[in-house]
Each structure stands twice: as structure tokens, then as C-alpha cells.
Coordinates of C-alpha atoms in Angstrom, one line a residue:
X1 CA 67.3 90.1 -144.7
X2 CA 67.5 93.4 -142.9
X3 CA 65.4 96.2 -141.4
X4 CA 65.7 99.8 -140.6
X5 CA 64.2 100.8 -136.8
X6 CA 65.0 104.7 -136.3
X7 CA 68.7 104.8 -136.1
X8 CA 69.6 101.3 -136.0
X9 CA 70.0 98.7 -138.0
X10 CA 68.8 94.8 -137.7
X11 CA 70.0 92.2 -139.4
X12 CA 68.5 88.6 -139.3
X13 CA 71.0 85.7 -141.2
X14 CA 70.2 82.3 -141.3
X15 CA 72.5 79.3 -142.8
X16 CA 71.9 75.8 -144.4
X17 CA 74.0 73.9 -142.6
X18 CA 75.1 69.9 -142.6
X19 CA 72.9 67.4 -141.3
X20 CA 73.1 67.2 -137.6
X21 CA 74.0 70.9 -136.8
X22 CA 71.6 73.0 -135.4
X23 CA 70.2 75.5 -137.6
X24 CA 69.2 78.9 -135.9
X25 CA 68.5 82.6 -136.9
X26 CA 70.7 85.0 -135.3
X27 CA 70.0 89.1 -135.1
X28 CA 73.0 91.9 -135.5
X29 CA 72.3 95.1 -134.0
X30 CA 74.2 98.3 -135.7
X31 CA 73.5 101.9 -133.7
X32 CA 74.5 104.4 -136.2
X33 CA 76.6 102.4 -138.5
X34 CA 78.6 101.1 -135.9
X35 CA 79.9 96.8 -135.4
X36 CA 78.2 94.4 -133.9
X37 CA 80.0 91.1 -133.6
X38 CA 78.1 88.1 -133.5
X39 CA 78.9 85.0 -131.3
X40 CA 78.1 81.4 -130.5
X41 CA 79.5 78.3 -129.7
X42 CA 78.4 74.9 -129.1
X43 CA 79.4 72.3 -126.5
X44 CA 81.7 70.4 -128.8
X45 CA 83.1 73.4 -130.2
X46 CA 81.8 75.5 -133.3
X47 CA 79.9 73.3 -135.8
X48 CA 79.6 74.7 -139.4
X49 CA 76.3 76.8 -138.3
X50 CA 77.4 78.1 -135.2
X51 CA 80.8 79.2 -136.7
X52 CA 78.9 80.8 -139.7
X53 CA 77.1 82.9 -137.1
X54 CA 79.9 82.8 -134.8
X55 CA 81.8 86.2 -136.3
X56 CA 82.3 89.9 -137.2
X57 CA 80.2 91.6 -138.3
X58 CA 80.8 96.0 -139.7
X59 CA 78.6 98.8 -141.9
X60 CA 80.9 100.9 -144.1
X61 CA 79.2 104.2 -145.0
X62 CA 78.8 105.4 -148.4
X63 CA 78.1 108.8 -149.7
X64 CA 74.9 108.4 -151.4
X65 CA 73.6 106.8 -147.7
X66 CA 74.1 102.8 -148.5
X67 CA 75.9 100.4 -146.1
X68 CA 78.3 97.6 -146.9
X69 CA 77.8 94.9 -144.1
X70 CA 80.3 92.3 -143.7
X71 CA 79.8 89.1 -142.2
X72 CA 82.1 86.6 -141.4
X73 CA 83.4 83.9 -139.3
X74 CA 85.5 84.0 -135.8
X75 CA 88.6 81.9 -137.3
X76 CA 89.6 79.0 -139.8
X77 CA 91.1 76.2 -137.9
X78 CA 87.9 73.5 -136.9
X79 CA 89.0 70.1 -137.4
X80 CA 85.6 69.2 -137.6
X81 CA 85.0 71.4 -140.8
X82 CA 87.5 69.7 -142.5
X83 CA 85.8 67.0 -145.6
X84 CA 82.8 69.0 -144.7
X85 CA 83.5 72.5 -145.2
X86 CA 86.6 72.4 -146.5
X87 CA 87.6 70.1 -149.5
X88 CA 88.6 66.4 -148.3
X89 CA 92.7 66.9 -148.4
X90 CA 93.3 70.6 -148.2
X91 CA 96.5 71.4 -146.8
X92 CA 95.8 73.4 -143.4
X93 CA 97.8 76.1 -144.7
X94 CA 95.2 77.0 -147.6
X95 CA 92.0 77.2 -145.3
X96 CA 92.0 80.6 -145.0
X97 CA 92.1 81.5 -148.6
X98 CA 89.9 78.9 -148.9
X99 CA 87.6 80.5 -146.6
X100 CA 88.3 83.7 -147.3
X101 CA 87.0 83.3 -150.9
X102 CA 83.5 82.3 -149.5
X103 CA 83.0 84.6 -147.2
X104 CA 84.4 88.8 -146.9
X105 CA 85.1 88.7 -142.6
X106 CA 87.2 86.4 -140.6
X107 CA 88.1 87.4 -137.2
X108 CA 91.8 87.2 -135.7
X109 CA 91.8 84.7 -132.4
X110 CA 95.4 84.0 -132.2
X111 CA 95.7 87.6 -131.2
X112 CA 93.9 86.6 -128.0
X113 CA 96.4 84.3 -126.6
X114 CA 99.6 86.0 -127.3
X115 CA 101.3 88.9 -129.3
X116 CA 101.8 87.7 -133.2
X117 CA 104.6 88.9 -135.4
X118 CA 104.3 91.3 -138.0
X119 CA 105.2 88.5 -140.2
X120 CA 101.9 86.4 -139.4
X121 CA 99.9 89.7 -140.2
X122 CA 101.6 89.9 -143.5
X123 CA 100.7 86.6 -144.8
X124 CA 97.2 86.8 -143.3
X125 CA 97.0 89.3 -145.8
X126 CA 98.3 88.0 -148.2
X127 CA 96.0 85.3 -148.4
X128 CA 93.0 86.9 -148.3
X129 CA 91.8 89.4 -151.4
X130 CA 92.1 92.8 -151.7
X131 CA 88.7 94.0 -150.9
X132 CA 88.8 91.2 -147.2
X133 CA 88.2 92.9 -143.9
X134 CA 90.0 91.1 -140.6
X135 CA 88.1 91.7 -137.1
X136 CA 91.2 91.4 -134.7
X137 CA 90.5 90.1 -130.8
X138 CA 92.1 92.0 -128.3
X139 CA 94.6 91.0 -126.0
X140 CA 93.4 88.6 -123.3
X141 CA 96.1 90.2 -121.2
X142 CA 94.5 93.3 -121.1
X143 CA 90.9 92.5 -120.6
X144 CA 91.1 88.8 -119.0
X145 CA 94.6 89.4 -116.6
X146 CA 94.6 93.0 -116.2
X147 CA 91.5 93.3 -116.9
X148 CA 91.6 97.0 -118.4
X149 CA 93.5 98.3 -115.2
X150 CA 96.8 100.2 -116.2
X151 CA 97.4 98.6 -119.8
X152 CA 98.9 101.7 -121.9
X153 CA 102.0 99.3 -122.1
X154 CA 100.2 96.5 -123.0
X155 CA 98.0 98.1 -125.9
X156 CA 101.2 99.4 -126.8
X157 CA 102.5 96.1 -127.1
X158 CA 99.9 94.7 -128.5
X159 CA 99.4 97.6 -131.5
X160 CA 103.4 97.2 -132.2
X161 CA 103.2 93.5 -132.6
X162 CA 102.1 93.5 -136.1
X163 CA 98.4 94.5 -136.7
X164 CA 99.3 97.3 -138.6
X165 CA 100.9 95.7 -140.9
X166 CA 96.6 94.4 -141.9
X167 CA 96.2 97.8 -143.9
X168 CA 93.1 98.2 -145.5
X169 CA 92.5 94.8 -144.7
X170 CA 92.2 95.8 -140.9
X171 CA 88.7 96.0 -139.0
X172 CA 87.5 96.2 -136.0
X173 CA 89.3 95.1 -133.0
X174 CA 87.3 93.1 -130.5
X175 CA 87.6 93.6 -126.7
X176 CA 86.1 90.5 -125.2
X177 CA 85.4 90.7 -121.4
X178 CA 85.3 87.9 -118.8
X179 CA 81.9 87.3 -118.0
X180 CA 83.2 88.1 -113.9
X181 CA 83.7 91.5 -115.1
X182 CA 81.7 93.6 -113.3
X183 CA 80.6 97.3 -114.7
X184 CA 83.3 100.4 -113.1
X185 CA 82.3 103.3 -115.2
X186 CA 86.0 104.8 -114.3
X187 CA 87.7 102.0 -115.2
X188 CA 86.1 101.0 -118.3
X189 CA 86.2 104.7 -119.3
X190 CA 89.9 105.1 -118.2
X191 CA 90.4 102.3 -121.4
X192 CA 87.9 103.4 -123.5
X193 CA 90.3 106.7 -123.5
X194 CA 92.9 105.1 -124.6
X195 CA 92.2 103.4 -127.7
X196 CA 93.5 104.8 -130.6
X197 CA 90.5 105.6 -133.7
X198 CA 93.5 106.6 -136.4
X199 CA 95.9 104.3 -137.6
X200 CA 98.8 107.2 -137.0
X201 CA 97.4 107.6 -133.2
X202 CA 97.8 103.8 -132.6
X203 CA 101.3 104.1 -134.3
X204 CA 102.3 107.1 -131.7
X205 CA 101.0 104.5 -129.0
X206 CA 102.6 101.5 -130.3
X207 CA 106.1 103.4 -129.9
X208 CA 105.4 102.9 -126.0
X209 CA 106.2 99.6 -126.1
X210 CA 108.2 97.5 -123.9
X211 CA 111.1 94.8 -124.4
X212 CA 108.7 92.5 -125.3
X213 CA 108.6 93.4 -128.6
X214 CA 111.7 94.8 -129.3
X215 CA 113.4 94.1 -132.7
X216 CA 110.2 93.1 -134.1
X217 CA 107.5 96.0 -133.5
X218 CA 105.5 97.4 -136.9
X219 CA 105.4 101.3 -136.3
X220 CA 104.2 101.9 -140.0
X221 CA 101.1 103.5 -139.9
X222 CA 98.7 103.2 -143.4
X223 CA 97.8 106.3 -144.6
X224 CA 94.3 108.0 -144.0
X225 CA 92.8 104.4 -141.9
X226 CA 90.5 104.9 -139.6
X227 CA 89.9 101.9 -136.5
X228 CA 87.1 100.8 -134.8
X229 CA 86.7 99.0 -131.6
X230 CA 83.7 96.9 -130.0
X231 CA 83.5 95.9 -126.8
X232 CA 81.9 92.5 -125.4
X233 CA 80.7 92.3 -121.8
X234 CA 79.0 89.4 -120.7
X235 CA 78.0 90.4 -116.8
X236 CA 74.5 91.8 -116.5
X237 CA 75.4 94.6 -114.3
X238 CA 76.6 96.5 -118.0
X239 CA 72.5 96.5 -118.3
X240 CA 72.9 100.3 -117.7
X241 CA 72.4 103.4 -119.7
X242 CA 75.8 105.0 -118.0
X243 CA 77.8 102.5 -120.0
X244 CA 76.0 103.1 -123.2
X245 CA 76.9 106.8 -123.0
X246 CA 80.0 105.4 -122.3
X247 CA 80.3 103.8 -125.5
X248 CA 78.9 106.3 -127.8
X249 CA 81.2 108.7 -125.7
X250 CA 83.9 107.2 -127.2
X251 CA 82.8 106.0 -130.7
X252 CA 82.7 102.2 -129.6
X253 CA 80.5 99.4 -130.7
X254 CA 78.8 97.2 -128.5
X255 CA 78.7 93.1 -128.9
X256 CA 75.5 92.0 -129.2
X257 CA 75.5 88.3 -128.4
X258 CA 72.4 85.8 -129.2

């Protein structure tokens, strides 16, 4: 069900879930149309409700005022979904159509750990339909190691590796911080600056990259997409209008977690 406060938007979902998972409401806040991206995880790893509510989450604005909201999931690879979720003997290789035809979101994790290749991207893609939105998780060397301190190369890097090649099936990209991360307006700022909104701008940016990615970059830019970033801080000293302002500065969602 859902709810309209003013300018924002809140969402309540709640799942039915096997026996012995924990069943929960969750909230997602949107501030004029913008993500929210949902997250949770349990002390054994996600179970089938926490991974439900453990995802992405957009509003895409129509002309006559409506919103499409997607929700979705933060991967496909549990071990213990599988006889559960997924079908008893369903090749690994099929869970994400599988998933994808139940639900219209999946985020991108493997983007975390280390830069893809355009050819993962392109079979991502592929089996997912037409109408499928992908959240896509930022670089852990730019907000985890770096920690947003002089990362044009790295965005570069990371934009050339291959999420392009998503199209229209690209969504927001996620920009998870550690939860030591304290608030530096300047240096948060200094990033937000960076991050391409146009699918040409992050093109122009991605042909800054560095030897990492040379011979296998993706500089093909779709026509006429827009991006959209979210950012997830997890240190209470973000509790501060400055970096709200910040955010809607800069046309960038922020994480609500629950």
C-alpha cells in the first residue's frame, strides 16, 4: 500500500514468506520522485523475506502525474533460496531469469567487488525482459578504499567497464558508504559533482580511464538515458540538514534503511 505526505512518497510492503523467516513491514521513502533503496540482512545471510525487502527500489514519472515504483531484490545468488525459492534443480545460470520474471528490480552486487566486463552486462540483459530495471552498486573502491577522495579515475573506470552496455535496462546506481564514514560536506560534495546524470556525460567520463580497462571499455552511450544515483550513509553524523541540501543540490537520492 502507499501514501502521499506533501511531497513525498511512503510506501509500506510486506511479504509471505517460508516458515521460519521473519516476516516484517518495511517503509520506502521517495522525496520528489526520487529512489529509495531498501536494505536488510539477517545474521545468516538474507532469508527469502529479508532479501524480498532487501532491494531497489525507483518512481518513474508519467505525464498525466502517476508513478511506476519498482521494487526488487539486492541479487540472485542465495544458496539457501534454492528448493525454496527457486525450483528444486534449476541450473544456477537460470536464476536470474527466473527471478527476474517474478519480480521488475534486481540490484547489481558484483559491481561492488570488482570492475565487470561489458560482456557480463550484456547477458545480464539479456536475461532479463525488456521492460526490467537493474540498480547497479558502486564501486567499493571508491566509497570503501578511497572513500570518495580523488576517484575521477576510478568512476571512470568503473563507468567504462560495461554498465552502459544495461541500456534502458539501467537504474540507479547505489553508492554504499562504510558505516566509519563520517559526514565532510566538501568531500562528499566534491563527488557528488562528479557523477554523471546523462548517459553521454558518463560516456565523456568513462573515456578517462586508465589501463585497467583498456581493450575492454564500453564508451557507447544510449541515446536520450537519463541516470540516477542514491547514496547510503550509515554514520549518524549525516543526521544534518547541510547534507540534505547536499543531495537535492545535486539531484541525488537518499537510502533510507529500516
Amino acid at each position: 500500500s502507499h501514501a502521499r505526505r506533501g511531497k513525498e512518497w511512503i510506501v509500506w510492503q510486506a511479504s509471505i514468506v517460508p516458515a521460519g523467516a521473519r516476516a516484517s513491514f518495511v517503509k520506502i521513502l521517495f522525496t520528489r520522485g526520487r529512489a529509495a533503496v531498501l536494505r536488510r540482512r539477517g545474521r545468516h545471510g538474507p532469508s527469502l523475506c529479508e532479501a524480498r525487502h532487501e532491494g531497489t527500489a525507483m518512481a518513474q514519472h508519467h505525464r498525466d502525474g502517476t508513478q511506476d515504483i519498482h521494487i526488487g531484490i539486492s541479487g540472485w545468488r542465495y544458496a539457501p533460496w534454492r528448493g525454496r525459492f527457486y525450483p528444486k534443480g534449476l541450473p544456477q545460470y537460470h536464476e536470474l531469469a527466473y527471478a527476474a520474471g517474478m519480480l521488475p528490480s534486481i540490484e547489481l552486487n558484483g559491481s561492488f567487488y570488482s570492475l565487470q566486463r561489458p560482456s557480463a552486462y550484456q547477458e545480464w540483459s539479456e536475461d532479463t525482459p525488456d521492460d526490467f530495471v537493474f540498480a547497479v552498486k558502486g564501486s567499493r573502491y571508491i566509497t570503501h578504499m578511497r572513500r570518495l577522495k580523488d576517484v575521477r579515475v576510478a568512476l571512470a573506470n568503473f563507468l567504462a567497464s560495461g554498465v552502459l552496455a544495461l541500456g534502458d535496462k539501467l537504474g540507479p546506481f547505489l553508492w554504499q558508504l562504510p558505516p566509519s564514514t563520517r559526514f565532510d560536506a566538501q568531500r562528499i560534495e566534491s563527488f557528488l559533482e562528479l557523477l554523471p546524470h546523462t548517459a553521454r556525460a558518463a560516456a565523456a567520463l568513462a573515456r578517462e580511464h586508465d589501463a585497467r580497462v583498456d581493450g575492454r571499455a564500453w564508451l557507447k552511450a544510449p541515446r536520450n538515458l537519463r541516470l540516477r544515483h542514491a547514496m547510503e550513509v550509515r554514520h549518524a553524523s549525516f543526521v544534518d540538514p547541510a547534507f540534505i541540501a547536499l543531495l537535492r543540490r545535486h539531484d541525488v537520492a537518499l537510502v533510507v534503511a529500516d
